[in-house]
Short mmCIF file of N, CA and C in Angstrom, two decimals:
data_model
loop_
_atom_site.label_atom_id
_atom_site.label_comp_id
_atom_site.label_asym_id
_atom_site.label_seq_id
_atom_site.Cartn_x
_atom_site.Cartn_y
_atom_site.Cartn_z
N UNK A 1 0.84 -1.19 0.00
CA UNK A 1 0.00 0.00 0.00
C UNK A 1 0.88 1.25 0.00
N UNK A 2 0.23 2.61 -0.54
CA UNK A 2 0.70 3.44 -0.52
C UNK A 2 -0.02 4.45 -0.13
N UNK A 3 0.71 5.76 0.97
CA UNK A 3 -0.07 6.33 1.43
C UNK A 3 -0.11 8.02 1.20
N UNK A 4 -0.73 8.43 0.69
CA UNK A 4 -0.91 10.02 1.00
C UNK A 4 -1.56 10.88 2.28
N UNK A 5 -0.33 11.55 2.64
CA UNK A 5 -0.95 12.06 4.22
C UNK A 5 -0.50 13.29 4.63
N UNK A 6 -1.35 13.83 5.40
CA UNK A 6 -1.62 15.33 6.33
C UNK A 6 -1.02 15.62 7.08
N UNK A 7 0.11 16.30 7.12
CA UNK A 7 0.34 16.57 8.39
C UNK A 7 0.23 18.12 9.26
N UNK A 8 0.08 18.86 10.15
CA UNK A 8 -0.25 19.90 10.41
C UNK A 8 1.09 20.72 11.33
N UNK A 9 1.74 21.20 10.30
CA UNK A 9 2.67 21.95 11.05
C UNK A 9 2.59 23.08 12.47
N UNK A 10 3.51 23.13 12.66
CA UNK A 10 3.64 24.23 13.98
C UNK A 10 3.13 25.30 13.35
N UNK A 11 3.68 25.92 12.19
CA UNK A 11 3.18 27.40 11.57
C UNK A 11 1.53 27.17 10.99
N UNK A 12 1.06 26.18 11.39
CA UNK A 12 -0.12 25.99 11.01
C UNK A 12 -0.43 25.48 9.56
N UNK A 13 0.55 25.62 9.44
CA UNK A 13 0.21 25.27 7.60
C UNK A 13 0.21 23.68 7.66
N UNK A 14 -0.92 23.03 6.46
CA UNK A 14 -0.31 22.11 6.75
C UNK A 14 0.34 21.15 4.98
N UNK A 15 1.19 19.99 5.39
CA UNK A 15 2.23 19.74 4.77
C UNK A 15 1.24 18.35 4.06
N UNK A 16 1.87 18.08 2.52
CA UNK A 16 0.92 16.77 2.05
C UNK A 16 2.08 16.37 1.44
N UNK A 17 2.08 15.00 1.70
CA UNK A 17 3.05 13.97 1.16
C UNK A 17 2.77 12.31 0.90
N UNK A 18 4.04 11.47 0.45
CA UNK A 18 3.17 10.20 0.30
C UNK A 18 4.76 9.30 0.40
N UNK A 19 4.59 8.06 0.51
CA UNK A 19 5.37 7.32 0.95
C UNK A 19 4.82 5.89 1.08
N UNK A 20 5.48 4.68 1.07
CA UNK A 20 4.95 3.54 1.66
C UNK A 20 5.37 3.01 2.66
N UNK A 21 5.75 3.70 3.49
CA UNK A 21 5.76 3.24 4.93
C UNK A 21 5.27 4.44 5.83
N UNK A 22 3.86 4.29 6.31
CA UNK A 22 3.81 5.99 6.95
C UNK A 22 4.19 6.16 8.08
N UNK A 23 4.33 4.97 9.19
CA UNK A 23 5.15 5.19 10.70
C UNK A 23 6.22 5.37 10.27
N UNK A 24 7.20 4.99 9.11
CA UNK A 24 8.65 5.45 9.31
C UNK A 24 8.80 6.58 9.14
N UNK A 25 8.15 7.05 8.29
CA UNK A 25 8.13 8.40 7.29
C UNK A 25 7.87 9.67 8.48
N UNK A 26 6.82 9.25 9.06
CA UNK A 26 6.21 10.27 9.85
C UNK A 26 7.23 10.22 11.38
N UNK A 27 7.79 8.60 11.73
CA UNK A 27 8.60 9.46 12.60
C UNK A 27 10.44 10.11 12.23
N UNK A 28 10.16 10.14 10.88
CA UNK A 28 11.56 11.01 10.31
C UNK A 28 11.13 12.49 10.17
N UNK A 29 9.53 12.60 9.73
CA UNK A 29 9.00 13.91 10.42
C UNK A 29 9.52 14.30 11.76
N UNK A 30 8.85 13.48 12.76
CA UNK A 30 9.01 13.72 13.99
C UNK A 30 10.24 14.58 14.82
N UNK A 31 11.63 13.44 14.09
CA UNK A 31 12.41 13.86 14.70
C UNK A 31 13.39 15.18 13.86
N UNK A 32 12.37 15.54 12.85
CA UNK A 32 13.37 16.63 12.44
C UNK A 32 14.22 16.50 11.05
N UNK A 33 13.84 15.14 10.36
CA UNK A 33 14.69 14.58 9.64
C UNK A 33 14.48 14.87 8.25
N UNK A 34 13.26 15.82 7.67
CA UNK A 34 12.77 15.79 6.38
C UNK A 34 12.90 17.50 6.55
N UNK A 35 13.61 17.74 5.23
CA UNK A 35 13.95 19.20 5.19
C UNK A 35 13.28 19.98 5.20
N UNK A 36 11.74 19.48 4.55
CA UNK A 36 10.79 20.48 4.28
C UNK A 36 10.19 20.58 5.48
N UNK A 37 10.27 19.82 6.48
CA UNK A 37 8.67 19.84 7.54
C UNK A 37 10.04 20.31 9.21
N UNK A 38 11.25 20.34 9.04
CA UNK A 38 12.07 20.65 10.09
C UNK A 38 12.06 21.77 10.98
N UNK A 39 11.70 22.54 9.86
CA UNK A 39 11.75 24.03 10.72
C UNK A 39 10.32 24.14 11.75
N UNK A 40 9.48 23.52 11.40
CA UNK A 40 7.93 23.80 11.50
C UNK A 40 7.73 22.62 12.27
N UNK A 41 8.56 21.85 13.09
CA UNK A 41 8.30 21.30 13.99
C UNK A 41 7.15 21.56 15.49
N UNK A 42 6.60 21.27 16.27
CA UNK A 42 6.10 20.06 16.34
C UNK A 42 5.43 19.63 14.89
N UNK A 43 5.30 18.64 14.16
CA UNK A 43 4.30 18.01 13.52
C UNK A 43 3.23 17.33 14.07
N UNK A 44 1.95 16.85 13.19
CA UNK A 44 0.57 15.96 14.03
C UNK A 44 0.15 15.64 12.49
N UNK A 45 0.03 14.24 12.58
CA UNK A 45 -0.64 13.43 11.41
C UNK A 45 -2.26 13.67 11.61
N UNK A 46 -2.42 14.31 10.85
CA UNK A 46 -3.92 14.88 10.55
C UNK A 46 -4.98 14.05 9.84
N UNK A 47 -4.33 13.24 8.88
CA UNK A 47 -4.96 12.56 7.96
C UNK A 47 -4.32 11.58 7.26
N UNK A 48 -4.75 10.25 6.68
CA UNK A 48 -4.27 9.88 5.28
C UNK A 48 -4.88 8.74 4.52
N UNK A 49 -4.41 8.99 3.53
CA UNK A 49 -5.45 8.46 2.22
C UNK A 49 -4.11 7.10 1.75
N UNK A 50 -4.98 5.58 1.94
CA UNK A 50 -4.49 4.82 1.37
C UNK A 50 -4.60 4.25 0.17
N UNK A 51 -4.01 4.06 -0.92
CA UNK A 51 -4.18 3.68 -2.41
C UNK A 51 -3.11 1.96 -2.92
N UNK A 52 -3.51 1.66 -3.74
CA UNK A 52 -2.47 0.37 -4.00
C UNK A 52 -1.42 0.42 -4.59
N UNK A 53 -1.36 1.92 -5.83
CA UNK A 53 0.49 1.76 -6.16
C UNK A 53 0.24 3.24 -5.53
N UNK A 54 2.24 3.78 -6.18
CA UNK A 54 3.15 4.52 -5.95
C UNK A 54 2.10 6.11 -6.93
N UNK A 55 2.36 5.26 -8.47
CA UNK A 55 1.68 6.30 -9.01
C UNK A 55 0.04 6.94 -8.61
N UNK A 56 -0.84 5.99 -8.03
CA UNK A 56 -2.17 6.67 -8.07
C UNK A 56 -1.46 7.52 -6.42
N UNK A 57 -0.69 7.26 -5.72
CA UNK A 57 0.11 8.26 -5.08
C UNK A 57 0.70 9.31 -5.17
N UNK A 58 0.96 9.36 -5.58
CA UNK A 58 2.08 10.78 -6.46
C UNK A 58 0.52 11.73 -7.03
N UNK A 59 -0.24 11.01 -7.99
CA UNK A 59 -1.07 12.21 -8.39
C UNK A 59 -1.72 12.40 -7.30
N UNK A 60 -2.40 11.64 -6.60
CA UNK A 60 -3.19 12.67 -5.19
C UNK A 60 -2.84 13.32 -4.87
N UNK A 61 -0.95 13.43 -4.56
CA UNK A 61 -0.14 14.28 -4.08
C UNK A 61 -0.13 15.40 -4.36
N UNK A 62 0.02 15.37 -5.77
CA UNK A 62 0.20 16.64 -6.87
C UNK A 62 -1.26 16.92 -6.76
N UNK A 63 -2.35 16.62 -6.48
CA UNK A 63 -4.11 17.05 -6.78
C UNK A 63 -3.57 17.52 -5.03
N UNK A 64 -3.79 16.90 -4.53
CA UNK A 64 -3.86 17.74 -2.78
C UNK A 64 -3.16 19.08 -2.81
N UNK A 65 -2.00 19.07 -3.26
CA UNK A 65 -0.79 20.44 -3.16
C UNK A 65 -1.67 21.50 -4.13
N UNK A 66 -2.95 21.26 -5.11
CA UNK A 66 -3.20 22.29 -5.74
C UNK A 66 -4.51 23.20 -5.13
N UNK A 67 -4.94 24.18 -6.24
CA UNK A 67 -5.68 24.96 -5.22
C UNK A 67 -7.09 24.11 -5.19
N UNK A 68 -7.87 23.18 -5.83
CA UNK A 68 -8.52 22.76 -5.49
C UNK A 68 -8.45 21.59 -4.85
N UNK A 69 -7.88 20.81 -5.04
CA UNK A 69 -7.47 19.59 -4.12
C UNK A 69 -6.88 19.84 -2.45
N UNK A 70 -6.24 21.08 -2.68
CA UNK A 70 -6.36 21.62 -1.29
C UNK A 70 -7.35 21.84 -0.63
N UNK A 71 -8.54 22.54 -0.95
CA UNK A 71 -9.70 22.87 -0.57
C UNK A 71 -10.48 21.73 0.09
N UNK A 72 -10.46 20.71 -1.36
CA UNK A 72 -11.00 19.67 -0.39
C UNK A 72 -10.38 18.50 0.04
N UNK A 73 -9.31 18.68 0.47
CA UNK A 73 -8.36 18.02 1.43
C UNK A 73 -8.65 18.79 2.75
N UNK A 74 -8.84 20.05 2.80
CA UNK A 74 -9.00 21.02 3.71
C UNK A 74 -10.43 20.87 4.48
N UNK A 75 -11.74 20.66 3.79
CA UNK A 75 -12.92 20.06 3.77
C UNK A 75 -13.24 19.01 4.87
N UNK A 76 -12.28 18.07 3.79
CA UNK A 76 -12.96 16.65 3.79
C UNK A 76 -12.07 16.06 4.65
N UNK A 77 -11.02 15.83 4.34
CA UNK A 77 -10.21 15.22 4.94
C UNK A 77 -9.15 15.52 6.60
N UNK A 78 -9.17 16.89 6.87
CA UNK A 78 -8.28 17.55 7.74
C UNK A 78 -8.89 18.10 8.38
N UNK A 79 -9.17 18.06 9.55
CA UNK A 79 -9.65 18.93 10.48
C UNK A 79 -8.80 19.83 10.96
N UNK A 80 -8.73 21.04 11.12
CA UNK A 80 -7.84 21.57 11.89
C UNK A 80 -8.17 22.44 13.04
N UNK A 81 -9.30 22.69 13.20
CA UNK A 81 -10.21 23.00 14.67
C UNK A 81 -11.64 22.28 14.49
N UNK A 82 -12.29 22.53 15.90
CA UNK A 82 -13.43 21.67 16.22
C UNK A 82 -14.83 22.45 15.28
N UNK A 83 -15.45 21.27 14.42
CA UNK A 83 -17.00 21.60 14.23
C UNK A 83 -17.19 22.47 14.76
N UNK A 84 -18.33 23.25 13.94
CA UNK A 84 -19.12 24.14 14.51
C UNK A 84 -20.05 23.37 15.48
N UNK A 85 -20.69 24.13 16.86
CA UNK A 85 -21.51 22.53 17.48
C UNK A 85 -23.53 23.07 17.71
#
């Protein structure tokens, strides 16, 4: 399996990526180890979307990072504060 996933940086922004291993991946997040997500430490796995190859991976990737696939990654998939109640 391959996974596309959320993570929610310290600066609030949050970060979309993909990989097939997501505990390793995410704790090389963790400790600081991925260039892009280092500075913006703490990280928090927000979300992620599992698929069967590499490639239907990569394009979610590239569809999440854009302005509409952001939106509804932002939507649907990521919470980043609580429901309205």
């Amino acid at each position: 399996m391959w996974y596309v996933y959320f993570l929610k940086l310290s600066s609030g922004d949050i970060y979309v990526g993909s990989t097939n291993d997501l505990k390793r991946r995410f704790s090389l997040h963790r400790a600081g180890q991925v260039l892009s997500t280092k500075a913006r430490l703490p990280v928090e796995l927000k979300s992620y979307v599992a698929v069967e190859t590499k490639e239907h991976a990569r394009e979610l990737e590239i569809y999440f990072k854009s302005g509409s696939g952001k939106a509804v990654a932002l939507k649907r998939l990521v919470r980043t504060s609580k429901p309205a109640e």
